[in-house]
PDB file of C-alpha atoms in Angstrom:
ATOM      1  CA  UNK A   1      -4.709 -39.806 -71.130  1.00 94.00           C
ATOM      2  CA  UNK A   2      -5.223 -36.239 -72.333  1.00 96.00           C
ATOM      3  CA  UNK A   3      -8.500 -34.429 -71.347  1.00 97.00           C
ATOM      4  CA  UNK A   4     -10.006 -32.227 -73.883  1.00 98.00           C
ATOM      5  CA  UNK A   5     -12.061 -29.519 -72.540  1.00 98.00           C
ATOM      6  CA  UNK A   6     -14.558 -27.379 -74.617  1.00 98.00           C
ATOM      7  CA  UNK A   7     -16.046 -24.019 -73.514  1.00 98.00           C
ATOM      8  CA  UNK A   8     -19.553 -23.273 -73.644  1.00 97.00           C
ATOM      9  CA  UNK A   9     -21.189 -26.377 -73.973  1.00 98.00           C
ATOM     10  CA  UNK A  10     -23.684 -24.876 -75.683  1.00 97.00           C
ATOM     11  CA  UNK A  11     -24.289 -21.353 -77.139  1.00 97.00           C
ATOM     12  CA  UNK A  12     -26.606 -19.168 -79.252  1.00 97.00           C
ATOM     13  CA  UNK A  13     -26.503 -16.700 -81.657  1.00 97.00           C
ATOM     14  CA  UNK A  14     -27.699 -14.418 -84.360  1.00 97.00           C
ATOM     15  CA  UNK A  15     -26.900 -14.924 -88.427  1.00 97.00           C
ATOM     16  CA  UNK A  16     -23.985 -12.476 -88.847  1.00 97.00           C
ATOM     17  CA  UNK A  17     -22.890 -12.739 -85.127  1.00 97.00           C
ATOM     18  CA  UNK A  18     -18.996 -14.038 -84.754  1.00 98.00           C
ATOM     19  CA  UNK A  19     -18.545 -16.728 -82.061  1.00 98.00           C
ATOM     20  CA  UNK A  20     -15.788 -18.253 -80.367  1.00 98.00           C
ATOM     21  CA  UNK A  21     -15.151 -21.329 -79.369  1.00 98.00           C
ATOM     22  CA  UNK A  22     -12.445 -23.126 -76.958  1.00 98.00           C
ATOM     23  CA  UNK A  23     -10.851 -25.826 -76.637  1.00 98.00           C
ATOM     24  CA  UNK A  24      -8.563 -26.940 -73.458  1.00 98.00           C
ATOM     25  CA  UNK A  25      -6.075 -29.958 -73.532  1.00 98.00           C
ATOM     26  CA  UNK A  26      -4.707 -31.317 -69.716  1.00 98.00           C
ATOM     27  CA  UNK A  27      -1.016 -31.592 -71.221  1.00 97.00           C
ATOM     28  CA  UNK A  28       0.628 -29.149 -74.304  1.00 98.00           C
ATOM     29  CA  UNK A  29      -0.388 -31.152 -77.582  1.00 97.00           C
ATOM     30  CA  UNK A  30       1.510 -28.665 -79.518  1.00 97.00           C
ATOM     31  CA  UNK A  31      -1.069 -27.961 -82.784  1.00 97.00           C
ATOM     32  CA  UNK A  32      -2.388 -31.915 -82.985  1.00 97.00           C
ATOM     33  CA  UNK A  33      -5.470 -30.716 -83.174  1.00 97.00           C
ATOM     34  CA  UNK A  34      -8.297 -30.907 -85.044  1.00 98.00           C
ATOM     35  CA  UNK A  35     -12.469 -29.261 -84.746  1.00 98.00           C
ATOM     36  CA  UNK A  36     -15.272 -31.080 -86.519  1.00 98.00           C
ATOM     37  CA  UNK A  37     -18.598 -30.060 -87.188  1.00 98.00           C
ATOM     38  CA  UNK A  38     -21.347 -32.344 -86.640  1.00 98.00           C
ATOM     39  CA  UNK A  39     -25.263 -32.074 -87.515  1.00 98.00           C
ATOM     40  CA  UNK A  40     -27.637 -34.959 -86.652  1.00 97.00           C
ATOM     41  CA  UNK A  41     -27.860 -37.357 -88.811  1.00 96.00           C
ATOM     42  CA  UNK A  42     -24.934 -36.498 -90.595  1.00 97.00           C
ATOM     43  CA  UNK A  43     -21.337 -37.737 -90.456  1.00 98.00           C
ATOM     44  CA  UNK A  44     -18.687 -35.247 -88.833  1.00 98.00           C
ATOM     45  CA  UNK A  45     -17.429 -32.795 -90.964  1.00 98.00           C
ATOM     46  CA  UNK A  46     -13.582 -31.887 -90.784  1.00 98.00           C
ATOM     47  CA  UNK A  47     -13.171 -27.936 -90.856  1.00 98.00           C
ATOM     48  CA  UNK A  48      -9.809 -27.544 -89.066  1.00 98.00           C
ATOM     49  CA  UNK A  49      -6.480 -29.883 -88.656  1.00 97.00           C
ATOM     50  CA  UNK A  50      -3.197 -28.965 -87.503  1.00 97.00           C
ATOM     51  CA  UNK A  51      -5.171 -26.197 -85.372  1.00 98.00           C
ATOM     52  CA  UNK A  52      -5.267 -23.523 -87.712  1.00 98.00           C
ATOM     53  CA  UNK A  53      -5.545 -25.044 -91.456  1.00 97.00           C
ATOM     54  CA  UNK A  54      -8.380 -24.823 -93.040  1.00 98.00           C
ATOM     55  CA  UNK A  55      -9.789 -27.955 -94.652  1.00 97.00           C
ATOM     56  CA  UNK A  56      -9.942 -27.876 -98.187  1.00 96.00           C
ATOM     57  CA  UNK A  57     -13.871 -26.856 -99.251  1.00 96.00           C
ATOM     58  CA  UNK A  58     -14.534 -25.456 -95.555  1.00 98.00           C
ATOM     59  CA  UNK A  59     -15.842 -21.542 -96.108  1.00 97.00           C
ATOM     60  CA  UNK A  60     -13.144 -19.081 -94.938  1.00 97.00           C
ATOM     61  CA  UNK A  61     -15.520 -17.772 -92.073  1.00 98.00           C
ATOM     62  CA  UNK A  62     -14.235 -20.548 -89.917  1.00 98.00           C
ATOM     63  CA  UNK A  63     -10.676 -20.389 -88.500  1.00 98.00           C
ATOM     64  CA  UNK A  64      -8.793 -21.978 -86.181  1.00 98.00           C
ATOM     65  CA  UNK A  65      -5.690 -20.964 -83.630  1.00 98.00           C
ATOM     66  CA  UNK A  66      -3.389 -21.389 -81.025  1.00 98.00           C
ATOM     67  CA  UNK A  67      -1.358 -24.042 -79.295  1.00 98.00           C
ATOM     68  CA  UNK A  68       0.180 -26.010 -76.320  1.00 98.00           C
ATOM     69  CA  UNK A  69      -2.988 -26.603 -74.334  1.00 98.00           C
ATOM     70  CA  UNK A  70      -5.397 -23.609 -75.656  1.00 98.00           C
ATOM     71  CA  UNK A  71      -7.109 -23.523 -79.078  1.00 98.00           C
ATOM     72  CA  UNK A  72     -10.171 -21.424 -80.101  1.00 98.00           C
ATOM     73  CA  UNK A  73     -12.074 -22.088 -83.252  1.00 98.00           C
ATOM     74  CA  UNK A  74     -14.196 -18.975 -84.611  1.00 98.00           C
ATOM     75  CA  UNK A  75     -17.027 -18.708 -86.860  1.00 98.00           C
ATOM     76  CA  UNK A  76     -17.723 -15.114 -88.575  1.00 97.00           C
ATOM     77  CA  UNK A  77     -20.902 -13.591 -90.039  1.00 96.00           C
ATOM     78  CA  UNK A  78     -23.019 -16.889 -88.877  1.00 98.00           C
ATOM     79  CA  UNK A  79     -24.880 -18.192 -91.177  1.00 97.00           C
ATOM     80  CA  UNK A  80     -28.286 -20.432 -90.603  1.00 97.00           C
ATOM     81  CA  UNK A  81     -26.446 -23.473 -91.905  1.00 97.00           C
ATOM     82  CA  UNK A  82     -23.407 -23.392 -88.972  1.00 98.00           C
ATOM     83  CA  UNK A  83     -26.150 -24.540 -86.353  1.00 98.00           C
ATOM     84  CA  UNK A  84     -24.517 -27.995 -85.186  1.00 98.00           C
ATOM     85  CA  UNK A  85     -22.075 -29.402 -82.838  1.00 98.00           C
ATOM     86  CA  UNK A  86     -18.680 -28.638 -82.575  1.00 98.00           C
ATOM     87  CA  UNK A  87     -16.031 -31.020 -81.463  1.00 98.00           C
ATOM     88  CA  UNK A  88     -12.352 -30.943 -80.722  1.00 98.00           C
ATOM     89  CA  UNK A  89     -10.105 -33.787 -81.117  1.00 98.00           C
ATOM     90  CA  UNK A  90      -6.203 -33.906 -80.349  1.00 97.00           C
ATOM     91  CA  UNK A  91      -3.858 -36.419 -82.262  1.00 95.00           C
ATOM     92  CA  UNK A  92      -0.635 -35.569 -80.055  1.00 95.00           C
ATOM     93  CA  UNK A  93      -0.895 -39.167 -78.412  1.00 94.00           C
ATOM     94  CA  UNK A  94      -3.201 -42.393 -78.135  1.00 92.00           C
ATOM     95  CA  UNK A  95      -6.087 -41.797 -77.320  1.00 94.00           C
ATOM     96  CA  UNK A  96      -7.445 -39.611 -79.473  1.00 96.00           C
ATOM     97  CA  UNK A  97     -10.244 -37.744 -77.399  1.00 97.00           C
ATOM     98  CA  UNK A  98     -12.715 -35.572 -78.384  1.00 98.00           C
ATOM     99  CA  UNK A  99     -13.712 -32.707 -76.294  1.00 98.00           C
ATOM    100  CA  UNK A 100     -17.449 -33.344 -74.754  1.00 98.00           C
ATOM    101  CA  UNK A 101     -18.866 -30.863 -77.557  1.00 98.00           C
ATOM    102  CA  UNK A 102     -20.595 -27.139 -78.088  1.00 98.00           C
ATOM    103  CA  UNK A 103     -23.918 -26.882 -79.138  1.00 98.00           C
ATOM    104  CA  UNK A 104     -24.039 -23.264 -81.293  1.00 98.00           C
ATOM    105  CA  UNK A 105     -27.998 -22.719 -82.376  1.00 98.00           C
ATOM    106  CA  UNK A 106     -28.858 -19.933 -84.620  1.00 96.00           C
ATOM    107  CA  UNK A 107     -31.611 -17.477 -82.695  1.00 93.00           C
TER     108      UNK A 107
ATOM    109  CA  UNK B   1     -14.755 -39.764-105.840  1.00 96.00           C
ATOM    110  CA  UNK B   2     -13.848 -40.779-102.555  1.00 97.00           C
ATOM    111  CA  UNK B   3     -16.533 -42.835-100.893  1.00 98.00           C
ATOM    112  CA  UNK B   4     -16.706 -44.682 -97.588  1.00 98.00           C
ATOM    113  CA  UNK B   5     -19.631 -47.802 -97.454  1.00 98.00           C
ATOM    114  CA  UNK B   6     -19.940 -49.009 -94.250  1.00 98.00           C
ATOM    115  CA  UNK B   7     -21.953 -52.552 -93.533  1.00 97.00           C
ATOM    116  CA  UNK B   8     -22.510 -54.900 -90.795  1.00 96.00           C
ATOM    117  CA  UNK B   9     -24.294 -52.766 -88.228  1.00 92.00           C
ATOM    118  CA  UNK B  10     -27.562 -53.952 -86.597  1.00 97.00           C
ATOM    119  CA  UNK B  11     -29.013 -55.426 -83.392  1.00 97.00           C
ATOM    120  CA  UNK B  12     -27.332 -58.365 -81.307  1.00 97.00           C
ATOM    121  CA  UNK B  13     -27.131 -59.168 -77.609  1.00 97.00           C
ATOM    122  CA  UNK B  14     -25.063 -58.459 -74.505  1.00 98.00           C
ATOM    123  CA  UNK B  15     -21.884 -60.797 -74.927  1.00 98.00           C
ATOM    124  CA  UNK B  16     -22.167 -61.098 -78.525  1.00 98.00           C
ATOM    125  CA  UNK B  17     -20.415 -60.008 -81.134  1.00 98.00           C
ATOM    126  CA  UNK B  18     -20.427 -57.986 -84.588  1.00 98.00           C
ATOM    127  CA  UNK B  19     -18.047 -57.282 -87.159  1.00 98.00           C
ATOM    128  CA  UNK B  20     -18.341 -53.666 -89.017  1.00 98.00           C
ATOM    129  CA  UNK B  21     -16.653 -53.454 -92.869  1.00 98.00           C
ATOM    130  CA  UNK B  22     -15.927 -50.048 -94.306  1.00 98.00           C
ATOM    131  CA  UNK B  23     -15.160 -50.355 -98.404  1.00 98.00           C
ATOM    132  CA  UNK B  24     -13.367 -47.545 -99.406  1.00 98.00           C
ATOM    133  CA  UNK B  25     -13.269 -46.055-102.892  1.00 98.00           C
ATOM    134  CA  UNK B  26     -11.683 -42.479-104.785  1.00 97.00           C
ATOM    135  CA  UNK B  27      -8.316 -43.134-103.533  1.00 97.00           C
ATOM    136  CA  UNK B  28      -5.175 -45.341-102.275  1.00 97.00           C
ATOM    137  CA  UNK B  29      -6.420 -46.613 -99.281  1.00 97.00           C
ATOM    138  CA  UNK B  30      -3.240 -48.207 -98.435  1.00 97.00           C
ATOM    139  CA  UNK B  31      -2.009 -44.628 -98.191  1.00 97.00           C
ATOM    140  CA  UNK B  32      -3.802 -43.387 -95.083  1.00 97.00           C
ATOM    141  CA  UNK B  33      -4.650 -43.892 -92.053  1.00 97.00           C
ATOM    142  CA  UNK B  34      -8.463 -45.247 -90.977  1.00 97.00           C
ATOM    143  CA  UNK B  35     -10.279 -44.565 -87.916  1.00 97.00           C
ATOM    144  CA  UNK B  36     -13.675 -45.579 -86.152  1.00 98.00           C
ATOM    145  CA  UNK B  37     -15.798 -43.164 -84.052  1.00 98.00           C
ATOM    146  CA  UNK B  38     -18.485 -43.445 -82.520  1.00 98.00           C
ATOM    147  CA  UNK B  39     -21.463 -41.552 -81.334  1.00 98.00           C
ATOM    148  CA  UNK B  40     -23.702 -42.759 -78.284  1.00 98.00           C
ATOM    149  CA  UNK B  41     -27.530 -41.447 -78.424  1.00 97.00           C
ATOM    150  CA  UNK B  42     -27.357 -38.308 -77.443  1.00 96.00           C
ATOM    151  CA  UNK B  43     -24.008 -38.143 -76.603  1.00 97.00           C
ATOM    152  CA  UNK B  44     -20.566 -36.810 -78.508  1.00 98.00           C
ATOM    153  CA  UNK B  45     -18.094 -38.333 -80.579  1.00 98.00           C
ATOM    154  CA  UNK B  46     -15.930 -41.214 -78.921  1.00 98.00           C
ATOM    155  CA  UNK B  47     -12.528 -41.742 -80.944  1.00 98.00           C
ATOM    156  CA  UNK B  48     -12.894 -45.535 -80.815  1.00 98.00           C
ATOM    157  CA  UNK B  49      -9.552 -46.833 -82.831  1.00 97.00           C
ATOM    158  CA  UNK B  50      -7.347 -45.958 -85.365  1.00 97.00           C
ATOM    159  CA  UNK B  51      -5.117 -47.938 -87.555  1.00 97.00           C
ATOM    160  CA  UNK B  52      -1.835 -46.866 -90.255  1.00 96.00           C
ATOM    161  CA  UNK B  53      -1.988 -47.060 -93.845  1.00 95.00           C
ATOM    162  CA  UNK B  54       0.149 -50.057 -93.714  1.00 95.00           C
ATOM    163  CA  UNK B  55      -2.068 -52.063 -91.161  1.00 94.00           C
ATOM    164  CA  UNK B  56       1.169 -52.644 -88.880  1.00 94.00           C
ATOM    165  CA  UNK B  57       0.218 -49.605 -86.044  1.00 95.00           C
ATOM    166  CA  UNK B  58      -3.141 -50.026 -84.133  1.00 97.00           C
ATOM    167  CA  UNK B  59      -4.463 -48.032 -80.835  1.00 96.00           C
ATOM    168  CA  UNK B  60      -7.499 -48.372 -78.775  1.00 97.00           C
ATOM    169  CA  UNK B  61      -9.613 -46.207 -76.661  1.00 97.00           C
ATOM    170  CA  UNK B  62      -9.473 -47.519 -73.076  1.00 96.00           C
ATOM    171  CA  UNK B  63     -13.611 -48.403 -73.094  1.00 97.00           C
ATOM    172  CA  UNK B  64     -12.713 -51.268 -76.244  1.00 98.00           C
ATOM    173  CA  UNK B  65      -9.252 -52.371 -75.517  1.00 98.00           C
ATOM    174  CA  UNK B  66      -9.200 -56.292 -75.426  1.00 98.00           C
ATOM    175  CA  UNK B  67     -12.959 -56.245 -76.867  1.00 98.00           C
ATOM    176  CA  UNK B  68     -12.560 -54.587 -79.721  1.00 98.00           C
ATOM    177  CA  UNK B  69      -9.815 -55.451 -82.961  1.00 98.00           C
ATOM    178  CA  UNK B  70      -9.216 -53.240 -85.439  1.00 98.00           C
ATOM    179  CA  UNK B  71      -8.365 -54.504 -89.070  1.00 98.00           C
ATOM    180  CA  UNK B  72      -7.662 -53.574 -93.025  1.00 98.00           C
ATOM    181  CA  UNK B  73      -7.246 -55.682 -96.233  1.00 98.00           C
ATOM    182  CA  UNK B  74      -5.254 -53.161 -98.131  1.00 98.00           C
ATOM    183  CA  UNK B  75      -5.772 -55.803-101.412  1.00 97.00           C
ATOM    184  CA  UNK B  76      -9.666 -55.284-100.662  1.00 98.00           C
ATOM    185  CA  UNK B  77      -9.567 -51.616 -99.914  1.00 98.00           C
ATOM    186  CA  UNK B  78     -11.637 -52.689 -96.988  1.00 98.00           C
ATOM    187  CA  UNK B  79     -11.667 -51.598 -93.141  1.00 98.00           C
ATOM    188  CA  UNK B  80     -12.869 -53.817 -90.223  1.00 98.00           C
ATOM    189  CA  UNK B  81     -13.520 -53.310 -86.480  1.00 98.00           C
ATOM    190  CA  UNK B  82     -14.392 -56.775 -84.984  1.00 98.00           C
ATOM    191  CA  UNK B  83     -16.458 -56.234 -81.911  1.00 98.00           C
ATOM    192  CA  UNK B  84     -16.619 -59.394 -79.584  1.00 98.00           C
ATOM    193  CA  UNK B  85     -18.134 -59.144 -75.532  1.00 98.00           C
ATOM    194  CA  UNK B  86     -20.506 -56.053 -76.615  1.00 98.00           C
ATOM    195  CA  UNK B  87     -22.063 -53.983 -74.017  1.00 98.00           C
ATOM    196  CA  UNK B  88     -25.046 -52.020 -73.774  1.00 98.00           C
ATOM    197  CA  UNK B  89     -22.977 -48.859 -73.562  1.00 98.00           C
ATOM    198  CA  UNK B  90     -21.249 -49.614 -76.916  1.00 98.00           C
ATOM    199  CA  UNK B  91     -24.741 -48.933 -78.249  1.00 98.00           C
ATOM    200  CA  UNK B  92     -24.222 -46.205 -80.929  1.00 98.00           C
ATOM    201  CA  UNK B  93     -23.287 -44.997 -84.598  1.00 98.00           C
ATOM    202  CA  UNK B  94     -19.998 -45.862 -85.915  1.00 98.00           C
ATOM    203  CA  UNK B  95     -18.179 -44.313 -88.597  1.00 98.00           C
ATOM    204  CA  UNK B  96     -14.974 -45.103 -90.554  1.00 98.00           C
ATOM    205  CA  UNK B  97     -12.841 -42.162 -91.480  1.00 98.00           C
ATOM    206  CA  UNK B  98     -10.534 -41.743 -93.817  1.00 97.00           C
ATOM    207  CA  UNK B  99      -7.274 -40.160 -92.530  1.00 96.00           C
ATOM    208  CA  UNK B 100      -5.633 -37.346 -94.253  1.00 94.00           C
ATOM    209  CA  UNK B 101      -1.963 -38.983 -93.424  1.00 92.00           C
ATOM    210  CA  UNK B 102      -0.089 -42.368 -93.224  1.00 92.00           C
ATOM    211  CA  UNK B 103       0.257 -42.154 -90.089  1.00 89.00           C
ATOM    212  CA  UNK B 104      -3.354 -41.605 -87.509  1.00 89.00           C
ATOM    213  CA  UNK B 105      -3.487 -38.059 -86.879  1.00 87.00           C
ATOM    214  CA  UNK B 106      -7.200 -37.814 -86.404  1.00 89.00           C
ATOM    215  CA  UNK B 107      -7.713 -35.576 -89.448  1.00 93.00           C
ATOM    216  CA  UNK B 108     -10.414 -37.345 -90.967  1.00 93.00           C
ATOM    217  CA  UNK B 109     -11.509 -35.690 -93.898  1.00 94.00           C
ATOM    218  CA  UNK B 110     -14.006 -38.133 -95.625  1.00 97.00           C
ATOM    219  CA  UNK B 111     -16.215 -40.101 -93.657  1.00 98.00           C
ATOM    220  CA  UNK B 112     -18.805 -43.275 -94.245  1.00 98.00           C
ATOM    221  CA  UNK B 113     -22.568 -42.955 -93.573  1.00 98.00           C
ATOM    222  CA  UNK B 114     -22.435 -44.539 -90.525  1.00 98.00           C
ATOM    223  CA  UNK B 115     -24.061 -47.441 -88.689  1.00 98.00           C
ATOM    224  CA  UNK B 116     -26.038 -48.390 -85.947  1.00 98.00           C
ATOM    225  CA  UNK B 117     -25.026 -50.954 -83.561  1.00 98.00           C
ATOM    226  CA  UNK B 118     -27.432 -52.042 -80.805  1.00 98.00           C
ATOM    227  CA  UNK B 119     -26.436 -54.077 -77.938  1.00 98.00           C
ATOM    228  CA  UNK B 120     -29.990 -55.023 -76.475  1.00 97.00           C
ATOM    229  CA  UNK B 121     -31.651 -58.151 -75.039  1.00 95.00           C
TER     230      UNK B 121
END
């Protein structure tokens, strides 16, 4: 199985701040990958697929790149309503895994 | 409008078994792909099982496989997961997703409300 690998776990930072976060797969997955965005409570929220396309609806501060086995997703001028969990998920081969998950707060 | 309803959550007992329906709404839904995730208290997101538009390609993650069967009615616009031998650990939130292809790609861009499954005695 492929191991997905996010980096931090969890974070935090100021409105307006940019962050970065990463995503490692065990094995290339060329760009079958996806991030989500996830706030208690809520159902996941799809912002990137393909690694760099941005969902329809998804503000353009978020953005997604690379490929093979490293992928970042960054967030520019944070805003309050970006505190939530990030996830990574590849689609390369079953099973789909999920990276374990960043936690960004908002200071 | 797409929409997602999910039923059939709730609490049953170590062994037992549950099924979850997901009635789908706003679009072809013999057109995409449909997946189940699932979120353990205070855990992440576990892919659980996916399924093609057509019905005829399933997988499984490893911690269901042989428990768990994965299921549409493409005349009913409805997806299943049957859940039979449950475990305390498959205590969690499940949600259906709508895929954005035919074919599972795990880009699921409309989700149902989720439900709560408890496996407790």
């Amino acid at each position: 199985d492929i191991q997905m690998t996010q980096s931090p776990s969890s974070l935090s930072a100021s409105v307006g701040d940019r962050v970065t976060i990463t995503c490692r797969a065990s094995q290339s997955i060329s760009t079958y990958l996806s991030w989500y965005q996830k706030k208690p409570g809520k159902a996941p929220k799809l912002l990137i697929y393909t690694a760099s396309t941005l969902q329809s609806g998804v503000p353009s501060r978020f953005s997604g790149s690379g490929s093979g086995t490293d992928f970042t997703l960054t967030i520019n001028s944070l805003q309050p309503e970006d505190s939530a969990a990030y996830y990574c998920q590849h689609s390369y081969i079953s099973p789909h895994t999920f990276g374990q998950g960043t936690k960004l707060e908002i200071k | 409008e797409v929409q997602l309803l999910q039923s059939g959550g709730g609490l049953v007992q170590p062994g037992g078994s549950l099924r979850l329906s997901c009635v789908a709404s706003g679009f072809t839904f013999s057109r995409h792909a449909m997946t189940w995730v699932r979120q353990a208290p205070g855990k992440g997101l576990e892919w659980v099982s996916d399924i093609s538009g057509p019905g005829a390609t399933t997988s499984y993650a490893d911690s269901v496989k042989g428990r768990f069967t994965i299921s549409r009615d493409n005349s009913k616009n409805t997806l299943y997961l049957q859940m039979n031998s449950l475990r305390a650990e498959d205590t969690a939130v499940y949600y259906c997703a709508k895929d954005r292809d035919l074919i599972p790609m795990a880009q699921g861009d409309y989700w149902g409300q989720g439900t709560l499954v408890t496996v407790s005695s």
